[in-house]
Amino acid sequence: MKKAKLLIIGSGPAGYTAAIYAARANLEPVLFEGFYTGPAGGQLMTTTEVENFPGFPEGITGPELVDRFRQQAIRFGTEVISEDVESVDLQSYPFVVKGRKTHYEAQAIIVSTGATAKRLEIPGAGDGEFWQKGVTACAVCDGAAPIFRNRPLFVIGGGDSAVEEATFLTKFGSRVYIVHRRDKLRASKIMQERAMNHPKIEILWDSEVVHVGGDQVVRNVTVKNVKTNELTEHEAGGLFFAIGHTPNTAFLNDQLEVHPNGYIKVFKGTHTSIEGVFAAGDVQDHEYRQAITAAGSGCMSALDAERWLAEKGLDT
Ligand code: NAP
């Protein structure tokens, strides 16, 4: 079994920032970037233009930003393994981390595996026949595609993401409907006002999408009013889920304490319930979920791990 002082699981802004800091602190980090379970690089890989990451006044695409993180981490000596982590043993010490082929003993671990957008199992959507043929979980990633141009578009959800995505989609669709299961949005007041005042956005209250239909691509959705049970078929060019995210923690097999919503609990910066294991980025943050906040917590996790290893005399 190979040995690492610090092993980082996940290759988004949190993981790579942790790697850059740890490598510069001579911790010779090993980073599992993933392979099959979601794209290596995380959610930025399915984002088009990133315009709010400081330092890129003209904007930068998500994949290019990740590639730059990766190059910077490698430049300072990070070893990147292109495998998914399938299991970890945090009860033994050193911790054991098993990739598909490569197994490591690690003195400290940073978990930065991010989160995945949730989907609904609606006939025709979810994993159904129209997934990625008009049905997606990321308006910002996919909204500019030609199939959505000048068509009525539907966003499911009532939070900030739903409003943000609906507003974004008004650039492309003929009209944008927010389908929300209740009669009140969860989104912040300013976002609510944005949705309600936008001439191209209409909110379908107390409603859910119960069917998606079409041919090669989505052509219509059926919306049910949950109070009256009335069904209405609408012409549609796209359906976007904006119903929140699930943190990517399955491989941890319940070994770390999590909040009721499944996000990893952190204490004193990025420490988790197991000494020597740290968490950074969206896997422990259901609130901010930004590339820059993930990068910031990745930096914190590397500094926390460095201090912890030094206190234990394990940093040499
Ligand atoms: P969220 O706040 O958890 O909202 C999820 C929405 O999806 C809720 O309205 C919820 O309905 C609905 N929903 C959940 N499960 C559903 C289901 N099975 N069927 C139908 N609807 C369902 O998630 P989010 O909007 O992704 O936001 C997450 C966090 O990121 C929030 O803290 C938010 O403030 C932040 N954020 C901020 C911005 C910004 O400020 N620019 C942008 C995006 C996100 P109910 O309301 O009935 O529960």
mmCIF file of C-alpha atoms and ligand atoms in Angstrom:
data_model
loop_
_atom_site.group_PDB
_atom_site.id
_atom_site.type_symbol
_atom_site.label_atom_id
_atom_site.label_comp_id
_atom_site.label_asym_id
_atom_site.label_seq_id
_atom_site.Cartn_x
_atom_site.Cartn_y
_atom_site.Cartn_z
ATOM 1 C CA MET A 1 0.000 0.000 0.000
ATOM 2 C CA LYS A 2 1.282 3.480 -0.870
ATOM 3 C CA LYS A 3 1.704 6.092 1.859
ATOM 4 C CA ALA A 4 0.707 9.770 1.931
ATOM 5 C CA LYS A 5 1.080 12.456 4.565
ATOM 6 C CA LEU A 6 -1.972 14.228 3.227
ATOM 7 C CA LEU A 7 -4.556 12.764 0.899
ATOM 8 C CA ILE A 8 -7.157 14.996 -0.751
ATOM 9 C CA ILE A 9 -10.356 13.527 -2.157
ATOM 10 C CA GLY A 10 -12.039 15.688 -4.805
ATOM 11 C CA SER A 11 -10.855 17.972 -7.585
ATOM 12 C CA GLY A 12 -12.988 21.097 -7.524
ATOM 13 C CA PRO A 13 -11.801 24.503 -6.313
ATOM 14 C CA ALA A 14 -11.676 23.251 -2.697
ATOM 15 C CA GLY A 15 -9.525 20.191 -3.426
ATOM 16 C CA TYR A 16 -7.097 21.959 -5.735
ATOM 17 C CA THR A 17 -6.684 24.978 -3.472
ATOM 18 C CA ALA A 18 -5.975 22.614 -0.561
ATOM 19 C CA ALA A 19 -3.428 20.838 -2.795
ATOM 20 C CA ILE A 20 -1.684 24.087 -3.798
ATOM 21 C CA TYR A 21 -1.290 25.152 -0.156
ATOM 22 C CA ALA A 22 -0.297 21.692 1.073
ATOM 23 C CA ALA A 23 2.209 21.163 -1.729
ATOM 24 C CA ARG A 24 3.819 24.526 -0.998
ATOM 25 C CA ALA A 25 4.057 23.437 2.662
ATOM 26 C CA ASN A 26 6.003 20.318 1.559
ATOM 27 C CA LEU A 27 3.240 17.923 2.536
ATOM 28 C CA GLU A 28 3.540 16.153 -0.845
ATOM 29 C CA PRO A 29 -0.233 15.833 -1.204
ATOM 30 C CA VAL A 30 -1.897 13.085 -3.191
ATOM 31 C CA LEU A 31 -5.201 14.113 -4.785
ATOM 32 C CA PHE A 32 -7.834 11.693 -6.100
ATOM 33 C CA GLU A 33 -9.543 13.653 -8.854
ATOM 34 C CA GLY A 34 -12.322 11.119 -9.589
ATOM 35 C CA PHE A 35 -13.167 9.498 -12.878
ATOM 36 C CA TYR A 36 -16.604 7.933 -13.296
ATOM 37 C CA THR A 37 -18.676 9.565 -10.562
ATOM 38 C CA GLY A 38 -19.273 13.006 -12.006
ATOM 39 C CA PRO A 39 -16.653 14.885 -13.982
ATOM 40 C CA ALA A 40 -13.208 15.357 -12.425
ATOM 41 C CA GLY A 41 -13.175 19.046 -11.586
ATOM 42 C CA GLY A 42 -16.687 18.992 -10.157
ATOM 43 C CA GLN A 43 -19.548 21.315 -10.918
ATOM 44 C CA LEU A 44 -17.332 23.930 -12.590
ATOM 45 C CA MET A 45 -16.827 21.454 -15.425
ATOM 46 C CA THR A 46 -20.465 21.855 -16.409
ATOM 47 C CA THR A 47 -20.480 25.634 -16.079
ATOM 48 C CA THR A 48 -19.973 27.880 -19.048
ATOM 49 C CA GLU A 49 -18.680 31.352 -18.225
ATOM 50 C CA VAL A 50 -17.479 32.087 -14.672
ATOM 51 C CA GLU A 51 -17.652 35.849 -14.225
ATOM 52 C CA ASN A 52 -17.392 36.193 -10.454
ATOM 53 C CA PHE A 53 -14.095 34.480 -9.675
ATOM 54 C CA PRO A 54 -11.732 37.327 -8.765
ATOM 55 C CA GLY A 55 -8.744 37.756 -11.024
ATOM 56 C CA PHE A 56 -10.549 37.080 -14.310
ATOM 57 C CA PRO A 57 -12.141 40.408 -15.282
ATOM 58 C CA GLU A 58 -13.081 39.070 -18.741
ATOM 59 C CA GLY A 59 -14.515 35.852 -17.286
ATOM 60 C CA ILE A 60 -13.198 32.336 -17.754
ATOM 61 C CA THR A 61 -14.908 29.047 -18.594
ATOM 62 C CA GLY A 62 -15.402 26.570 -15.746
ATOM 63 C CA PRO A 63 -13.243 23.839 -17.356
ATOM 64 C CA GLU A 64 -10.404 26.281 -18.070
ATOM 65 C CA LEU A 65 -10.472 27.535 -14.487
ATOM 66 C CA VAL A 66 -10.267 23.940 -13.210
ATOM 67 C CA ASP A 67 -7.417 23.206 -15.614
ATOM 68 C CA ARG A 68 -5.520 26.172 -14.203
ATOM 69 C CA PHE A 69 -6.138 25.012 -10.617
ATOM 70 C CA ARG A 70 -4.864 21.568 -11.622
ATOM 71 C CA GLN A 71 -1.715 22.860 -13.321
ATOM 72 C CA GLN A 72 -0.937 25.060 -10.320
ATOM 73 C CA ALA A 73 -1.348 22.125 -7.907
ATOM 74 C CA ILE A 74 0.876 19.881 -10.053
ATOM 75 C CA ARG A 75 3.492 22.625 -10.471
ATOM 76 C CA PHE A 76 4.138 22.539 -6.710
ATOM 77 C CA GLY A 77 4.320 18.747 -6.541
ATOM 78 C CA THR A 78 0.780 17.407 -6.055
ATOM 79 C CA GLU A 79 0.348 13.848 -7.286
ATOM 80 C CA VAL A 80 -3.008 13.573 -9.070
ATOM 81 C CA ILE A 81 -4.648 10.138 -9.284
ATOM 82 C CA SER A 82 -7.400 9.790 -11.925
ATOM 83 C CA GLU A 83 -9.578 7.376 -9.991
ATOM 84 C CA ASP A 84 -12.694 7.504 -7.864
ATOM 85 C CA VAL A 85 -12.271 6.778 -4.183
ATOM 86 C CA GLU A 86 -14.479 3.776 -3.526
ATOM 87 C CA SER A 87 -14.054 3.438 0.231
ATOM 88 C CA VAL A 88 -12.229 4.878 3.195
ATOM 89 C CA ASP A 89 -11.473 3.385 6.585
ATOM 90 C CA LEU A 90 -11.366 6.201 9.118
ATOM 91 C CA GLN A 91 -11.515 3.862 12.126
ATOM 92 C CA SER A 92 -7.953 2.604 11.584
ATOM 93 C CA TYR A 93 -4.888 4.837 11.713
ATOM 94 C CA PRO A 94 -3.180 5.649 9.425
ATOM 95 C CA PHE A 95 -6.460 6.032 7.525
ATOM 96 C CA VAL A 96 -6.947 3.758 4.544
ATOM 97 C CA VAL A 97 -8.203 5.169 1.242
ATOM 98 C CA LYS A 98 -9.051 2.793 -1.585
ATOM 99 C CA GLY A 99 -9.383 3.934 -5.165
ATOM 100 C CA ARG A 100 -10.413 1.574 -7.951
ATOM 101 C CA LYS A 101 -6.836 0.366 -8.358
ATOM 102 C CA THR A 102 -4.677 2.445 -6.054
ATOM 103 C CA HIS A 103 -4.724 2.088 -2.269
ATOM 104 C CA TYR A 104 -3.188 4.524 0.185
ATOM 105 C CA GLU A 105 -2.442 4.839 3.876
ATOM 106 C CA ALA A 106 -2.849 8.494 4.824
ATOM 107 C CA GLN A 107 -1.927 10.433 7.942
ATOM 108 C CA ALA A 108 -4.460 13.151 7.221
ATOM 109 C CA ILE A 109 -7.345 13.455 4.783
ATOM 110 C CA ILE A 110 -9.224 16.374 3.266
ATOM 111 C CA VAL A 111 -12.674 15.500 1.926
ATOM 112 C CA SER A 112 -13.684 17.926 -0.839
ATOM 113 C CA THR A 113 -16.035 15.874 -2.979
ATOM 114 C CA GLY A 114 -18.650 18.581 -3.552
ATOM 115 C CA ALA A 115 -22.345 18.112 -4.153
ATOM 116 C CA THR A 116 -24.605 16.940 -6.978
ATOM 117 C CA ALA A 117 -27.771 18.640 -8.209
ATOM 118 C CA LYS A 118 -30.931 16.722 -7.279
ATOM 119 C CA ARG A 119 -33.345 15.392 -9.897
ATOM 120 C CA LEU A 120 -36.968 14.355 -9.725
ATOM 121 C CA GLU A 121 -38.314 11.108 -11.100
ATOM 122 C CA ILE A 122 -41.025 12.505 -13.352
ATOM 123 C CA PRO A 123 -42.171 10.272 -16.223
ATOM 124 C CA GLY A 124 -39.986 11.300 -19.184
ATOM 125 C CA ALA A 125 -37.528 13.282 -17.004
ATOM 126 C CA GLY A 126 -35.062 12.241 -14.252
ATOM 127 C CA ASP A 127 -33.183 9.354 -15.814
ATOM 128 C CA GLY A 128 -35.957 9.145 -18.424
ATOM 129 C CA GLU A 129 -35.851 9.535 -22.165
ATOM 130 C CA PHE A 130 -35.537 13.329 -22.199
ATOM 131 C CA TRP A 131 -32.634 13.645 -19.752
ATOM 132 C CA GLN A 132 -30.163 16.003 -21.480
ATOM 133 C CA LYS A 133 -32.632 16.296 -24.402
ATOM 134 C CA GLY A 134 -34.324 19.273 -22.852
ATOM 135 C CA VAL A 135 -34.304 18.129 -19.223
ATOM 136 C CA THR A 136 -31.311 19.194 -17.134
ATOM 137 C CA ALA A 137 -30.365 20.098 -13.580
ATOM 138 C CA CYS A 138 -28.233 23.113 -14.473
ATOM 139 C CA ALA A 139 -29.656 26.050 -16.392
ATOM 140 C CA VAL A 140 -26.388 27.929 -16.188
ATOM 141 C CA CYS A 141 -24.510 24.994 -17.752
ATOM 142 C CA ASP A 142 -26.970 24.109 -20.499
ATOM 143 C CA GLY A 143 -29.344 27.058 -20.947
ATOM 144 C CA ALA A 144 -27.543 28.569 -23.928
ATOM 145 C CA ALA A 145 -28.029 25.419 -26.063
ATOM 146 C CA PRO A 146 -29.968 26.004 -29.332
ATOM 147 C CA ILE A 147 -32.882 23.704 -28.330
ATOM 148 C CA PHE A 148 -33.939 26.200 -25.664
ATOM 149 C CA ARG A 149 -33.947 29.286 -27.908
ATOM 150 C CA ASN A 150 -37.279 31.099 -28.147
ATOM 151 C CA ARG A 151 -39.174 28.258 -26.490
ATOM 152 C CA PRO A 152 -41.182 28.247 -23.253
ATOM 153 C CA LEU A 153 -38.907 26.969 -20.466
ATOM 154 C CA PHE A 154 -39.869 25.492 -17.082
ATOM 155 C CA VAL A 155 -37.839 25.627 -13.875
ATOM 156 C CA ILE A 156 -38.861 23.492 -10.886
ATOM 157 C CA GLY A 157 -38.078 24.889 -7.423
ATOM 158 C CA GLY A 158 -38.756 27.885 -5.249
ATOM 159 C CA GLY A 159 -35.349 28.761 -3.818
ATOM 160 C CA ASP A 160 -32.659 31.233 -4.857
ATOM 161 C CA SER A 161 -31.358 28.770 -7.427
ATOM 162 C CA ALA A 162 -34.749 28.504 -9.134
ATOM 163 C CA VAL A 163 -35.041 32.292 -9.395
ATOM 164 C CA GLU A 164 -31.430 32.713 -10.465
ATOM 165 C CA GLU A 165 -31.777 30.028 -13.131
ATOM 166 C CA ALA A 166 -35.129 31.353 -14.338
ATOM 167 C CA THR A 167 -33.676 34.850 -14.656
ATOM 168 C CA PHE A 168 -30.709 33.470 -16.571
ATOM 169 C CA LEU A 169 -33.018 31.537 -18.894
ATOM 170 C CA THR A 170 -34.983 34.668 -19.836
ATOM 171 C CA LYS A 171 -32.027 35.473 -22.105
ATOM 172 C CA PHE A 172 -32.870 32.447 -24.243
ATOM 173 C CA GLY A 173 -36.465 31.292 -23.758
ATOM 174 C CA SER A 174 -39.616 32.973 -25.064
ATOM 175 C CA ARG A 175 -41.105 32.761 -21.568
ATOM 176 C CA VAL A 176 -39.912 31.165 -18.329
ATOM 177 C CA TYR A 177 -42.235 29.445 -15.847
ATOM 178 C CA ILE A 178 -41.188 28.700 -12.277
ATOM 179 C CA VAL A 179 -43.145 25.677 -11.092
ATOM 180 C CA HIS A 180 -43.270 25.683 -7.302
ATOM 181 C CA ARG A 181 -44.993 23.157 -5.059
ATOM 182 C CA ARG A 182 -46.165 25.773 -2.523
ATOM 183 C CA ASP A 183 -47.739 29.235 -2.555
ATOM 184 C CA LYS A 184 -44.612 30.975 -1.226
ATOM 185 C CA LEU A 185 -41.073 31.113 -2.557
ATOM 186 C CA ARG A 186 -38.198 30.058 -0.306
ATOM 187 C CA ALA A 187 -35.884 32.443 -2.182
ATOM 188 C CA SER A 188 -34.540 35.594 -0.504
ATOM 189 C CA LYS A 189 -36.696 38.720 -0.729
ATOM 190 C CA ILE A 190 -34.572 40.399 -3.363
ATOM 191 C CA MET A 191 -34.636 37.284 -5.547
ATOM 192 C CA GLN A 192 -38.401 36.941 -5.078
ATOM 193 C CA GLU A 193 -38.879 40.496 -6.266
ATOM 194 C CA ARG A 194 -36.646 39.816 -9.231
ATOM 195 C CA ALA A 195 -38.803 36.856 -10.259
ATOM 196 C CA MET A 196 -42.124 38.556 -9.647
ATOM 197 C CA ASN A 197 -41.167 41.744 -11.484
ATOM 198 C CA HIS A 198 -39.576 40.115 -14.491
ATOM 199 C CA PRO A 199 -41.790 40.494 -17.571
ATOM 200 C CA LYS A 200 -40.751 37.107 -18.979
ATOM 201 C CA ILE A 201 -41.134 35.077 -15.756
ATOM 202 C CA GLU A 202 -44.415 33.580 -14.570
ATOM 203 C CA ILE A 203 -44.752 31.587 -11.361
ATOM 204 C CA LEU A 204 -47.072 28.581 -11.340
ATOM 205 C CA TRP A 205 -47.946 28.290 -7.631
ATOM 206 C CA ASP A 206 -48.956 25.093 -5.836
ATOM 207 C CA SER A 207 -47.876 23.155 -8.868
ATOM 208 C CA GLU A 208 -45.798 20.202 -9.929
ATOM 209 C CA VAL A 209 -44.725 18.816 -13.279
ATOM 210 C CA VAL A 210 -46.211 15.346 -13.635
ATOM 211 C CA HIS A 211 -45.231 14.427 -17.190
ATOM 212 C CA VAL A 212 -42.702 15.402 -19.846
ATOM 213 C CA GLY A 213 -43.457 14.639 -23.475
ATOM 214 C CA GLY A 214 -41.850 15.145 -26.868
ATOM 215 C CA ASP A 215 -40.150 13.414 -29.771
ATOM 216 C CA GLN A 216 -36.353 13.782 -30.127
ATOM 217 C CA VAL A 217 -36.473 16.594 -27.572
ATOM 218 C CA VAL A 218 -38.921 17.947 -25.006
ATOM 219 C CA ARG A 219 -42.061 19.432 -26.567
ATOM 220 C CA ASN A 220 -44.486 19.689 -23.674
ATOM 221 C CA VAL A 221 -44.932 19.343 -19.933
ATOM 222 C CA THR A 222 -48.046 18.576 -17.937
ATOM 223 C CA VAL A 223 -48.442 20.633 -14.785
ATOM 224 C CA LYS A 224 -50.752 19.648 -11.957
ATOM 225 C CA ASN A 225 -52.193 22.137 -9.495
ATOM 226 C CA VAL A 226 -51.804 20.263 -6.205
ATOM 227 C CA LYS A 227 -54.705 22.129 -4.582
ATOM 228 C CA THR A 228 -57.289 21.613 -7.339
ATOM 229 C CA ASN A 229 -55.728 18.543 -9.057
ATOM 230 C CA GLU A 230 -56.270 20.346 -12.360
ATOM 231 C CA LEU A 231 -53.894 19.197 -15.132
ATOM 232 C CA THR A 232 -52.640 21.630 -17.787
ATOM 233 C CA GLU A 233 -50.465 20.720 -20.745
ATOM 234 C CA HIS A 234 -48.020 23.442 -21.794
ATOM 235 C CA GLU A 235 -45.823 23.683 -24.834
ATOM 236 C CA ALA A 236 -42.235 23.437 -23.542
ATOM 237 C CA GLY A 237 -38.693 23.492 -24.879
ATOM 238 C CA GLY A 238 -36.941 22.621 -21.644
ATOM 239 C CA LEU A 239 -37.296 21.574 -18.029
ATOM 240 C CA PHE A 240 -34.713 22.540 -15.424
ATOM 241 C CA PHE A 241 -34.446 21.133 -11.911
ATOM 242 C CA ALA A 242 -33.427 23.694 -9.284
ATOM 243 C CA ILE A 243 -34.444 21.789 -6.173
ATOM 244 C CA GLY A 244 -31.185 21.770 -4.274
ATOM 245 C CA HIS A 245 -28.114 19.569 -4.074
ATOM 246 C CA THR A 246 -26.988 16.379 -2.340
ATOM 247 C CA PRO A 247 -23.481 16.282 -0.825
ATOM 248 C CA ASN A 248 -21.248 13.553 -2.263
ATOM 249 C CA THR A 249 -20.555 11.499 0.853
ATOM 250 C CA ALA A 250 -21.670 7.933 -0.016
ATOM 251 C CA PHE A 251 -18.093 6.598 -0.066
ATOM 252 C CA LEU A 252 -17.668 7.718 3.579
ATOM 253 C CA ASN A 253 -20.177 5.090 4.666
ATOM 254 C CA ASP A 254 -21.464 7.196 7.603
ATOM 255 C CA GLN A 255 -18.047 7.434 9.281
ATOM 256 C CA LEU A 256 -18.194 11.229 9.695
ATOM 257 C CA GLU A 257 -20.868 13.203 11.538
ATOM 258 C CA VAL A 258 -23.207 15.037 9.200
ATOM 259 C CA HIS A 259 -26.009 17.597 9.580
ATOM 260 C CA PRO A 260 -29.604 16.385 9.140
ATOM 261 C CA ASN A 261 -29.394 17.490 5.471
ATOM 262 C CA GLY A 262 -26.373 15.221 4.901
ATOM 263 C CA TYR A 263 -23.636 17.886 4.710
ATOM 264 C CA ILE A 264 -20.484 17.092 6.716
ATOM 265 C CA LYS A 265 -20.288 18.813 10.104
ATOM 266 C CA VAL A 266 -17.158 20.904 10.574
ATOM 267 C CA PHE A 267 -15.815 22.312 13.828
ATOM 268 C CA LYS A 268 -13.126 24.971 14.393
ATOM 269 C CA GLY A 269 -12.591 25.789 10.729
ATOM 270 C CA THR A 270 -12.551 22.560 8.735
ATOM 271 C CA HIS A 271 -12.054 19.837 11.392
ATOM 272 C CA THR A 272 -14.587 16.998 11.215
ATOM 273 C CA SER A 273 -15.799 14.567 13.877
ATOM 274 C CA ILE A 274 -12.660 12.446 13.307
ATOM 275 C CA GLU A 275 -9.309 13.949 14.231
ATOM 276 C CA GLY A 276 -7.050 14.212 11.205
ATOM 277 C CA VAL A 277 -9.943 14.312 8.729
ATOM 278 C CA PHE A 278 -10.911 17.710 7.333
ATOM 279 C CA ALA A 279 -13.707 18.792 5.008
ATOM 280 C CA ALA A 280 -13.803 21.665 2.541
ATOM 281 C CA GLY A 281 -16.042 23.041 -0.193
ATOM 282 C CA ASP A 282 -19.644 22.184 -1.019
ATOM 283 C CA VAL A 283 -19.565 18.815 0.768
ATOM 284 C CA GLN A 284 -19.691 20.800 4.034
ATOM 285 C CA ASP A 285 -21.389 23.996 2.800
ATOM 286 C CA HIS A 286 -25.074 24.103 1.887
ATOM 287 C CA GLU A 287 -25.224 27.876 2.227
ATOM 288 C CA TYR A 288 -22.769 29.679 -0.050
ATOM 289 C CA ARG A 289 -21.782 27.051 -2.641
ATOM 290 C CA GLN A 290 -19.557 29.317 -4.689
ATOM 291 C CA ALA A 291 -16.257 28.446 -6.390
ATOM 292 C CA ILE A 292 -14.515 31.173 -4.425
ATOM 293 C CA THR A 293 -15.924 30.087 -1.044
ATOM 294 C CA ALA A 294 -14.994 26.468 -1.851
ATOM 295 C CA ALA A 295 -11.467 27.606 -2.718
ATOM 296 C CA GLY A 296 -11.318 29.603 0.539
ATOM 297 C CA SER A 297 -12.327 26.630 2.654
ATOM 298 C CA GLY A 298 -9.881 24.446 0.709
ATOM 299 C CA CYS A 299 -7.118 26.813 1.793
ATOM 300 C CA MET A 300 -8.373 26.650 5.394
ATOM 301 C CA SER A 301 -8.406 22.845 5.313
ATOM 302 C CA ALA A 302 -4.775 22.688 4.123
ATOM 303 C CA LEU A 303 -3.697 25.074 6.896
ATOM 304 C CA ASP A 304 -5.719 23.086 9.475
ATOM 305 C CA ALA A 305 -4.206 19.803 8.254
ATOM 306 C CA GLU A 306 -0.691 21.265 8.232
ATOM 307 C CA ARG A 307 -1.063 22.481 11.833
ATOM 308 C CA TRP A 308 -2.587 19.198 12.971
ATOM 309 C CA LEU A 309 0.192 17.140 11.375
ATOM 310 C CA ALA A 310 2.823 19.438 12.924
ATOM 311 C CA GLU A 311 1.240 19.134 16.392
ATOM 312 C CA LYS A 312 1.372 15.345 16.069
ATOM 313 C CA GLY A 313 4.934 15.450 14.720
ATOM 314 C CA LEU A 314 3.766 13.808 11.491
ATOM 315 C CA ASP A 315 4.726 16.555 9.067
ATOM 316 C CA THR A 316 8.229 15.390 8.217
HETATM 317 P P1 NAP B 1 -33.077 25.476 -1.544
HETATM 318 O O1 NAP B 1 -32.997 26.818 -0.924
HETATM 319 O O2 NAP B 1 -32.976 24.261 -0.696
HETATM 320 O O3 NAP B 1 -34.431 25.428 -2.371
HETATM 321 C C1 NAP B 1 -34.855 24.252 -2.987
HETATM 322 C C2 NAP B 1 -36.240 24.516 -3.566
HETATM 323 O O4 NAP B 1 -36.619 23.343 -4.258
HETATM 324 C C3 NAP B 1 -37.282 24.809 -2.485
HETATM 325 O O5 NAP B 1 -38.129 25.855 -2.904
HETATM 326 C C4 NAP B 1 -38.039 23.506 -2.376
HETATM 327 O O6 NAP B 1 -39.391 23.673 -2.096
HETATM 328 C C5 NAP B 1 -37.895 22.928 -3.764
HETATM 329 N N1 NAP B 1 -37.897 21.471 -3.728
HETATM 330 C C6 NAP B 1 -37.093 20.660 -3.002
HETATM 331 N N2 NAP B 1 -37.407 19.371 -3.215
HETATM 332 C C7 NAP B 1 -38.433 19.386 -4.088
HETATM 333 C C8 NAP B 1 -39.214 18.363 -4.672
HETATM 334 N N3 NAP B 1 -38.975 17.078 -4.406
HETATM 335 N N4 NAP B 1 -40.201 18.716 -5.510
HETATM 336 C C9 NAP B 1 -40.450 20.037 -5.792
HETATM 337 N N5 NAP B 1 -39.752 21.049 -5.255
HETATM 338 C C10 NAP B 1 -38.757 20.720 -4.415
HETATM 339 O O7 NAP B 1 -31.927 25.245 -2.657
HETATM 340 P P2 NAP B 1 -31.260 26.327 -3.634
HETATM 341 O O8 NAP B 1 -32.261 27.207 -4.234
HETATM 342 O O9 NAP B 1 -30.380 25.491 -4.522
HETATM 343 O O10 NAP B 1 -30.339 27.177 -2.670
HETATM 344 C C11 NAP B 1 -29.376 26.548 -1.814
HETATM 345 C C12 NAP B 1 -28.586 27.622 -1.069
HETATM 346 O O11 NAP B 1 -27.765 28.352 -1.990
HETATM 347 C C13 NAP B 1 -29.491 28.630 -0.383
HETATM 348 O O12 NAP B 1 -28.919 28.938 0.850
HETATM 349 C C14 NAP B 1 -29.462 29.812 -1.298
HETATM 350 O O13 NAP B 1 -29.657 31.033 -0.626
HETATM 351 C C15 NAP B 1 -28.049 29.729 -1.914
HETATM 352 N N6 NAP B 1 -28.061 30.337 -3.255
HETATM 353 C C16 NAP B 1 -27.875 31.683 -3.348
HETATM 354 C C17 NAP B 1 -27.932 32.295 -4.591
HETATM 355 C C18 NAP B 1 -27.723 33.775 -4.699
HETATM 356 O O14 NAP B 1 -27.863 34.451 -3.722
HETATM 357 N N7 NAP B 1 -27.412 34.297 -5.860
HETATM 358 C C19 NAP B 1 -28.162 31.552 -5.743
HETATM 359 C C20 NAP B 1 -28.372 30.182 -5.617
HETATM 360 C C21 NAP B 1 -28.332 29.591 -4.361
HETATM 361 P P3 NAP B 1 -39.895 24.205 -0.650
HETATM 362 O O15 NAP B 1 -39.635 25.677 -0.653
HETATM 363 O O16 NAP B 1 -41.343 23.850 -0.650
HETATM 364 O O17 NAP B 1 -39.105 23.450 0.353
#
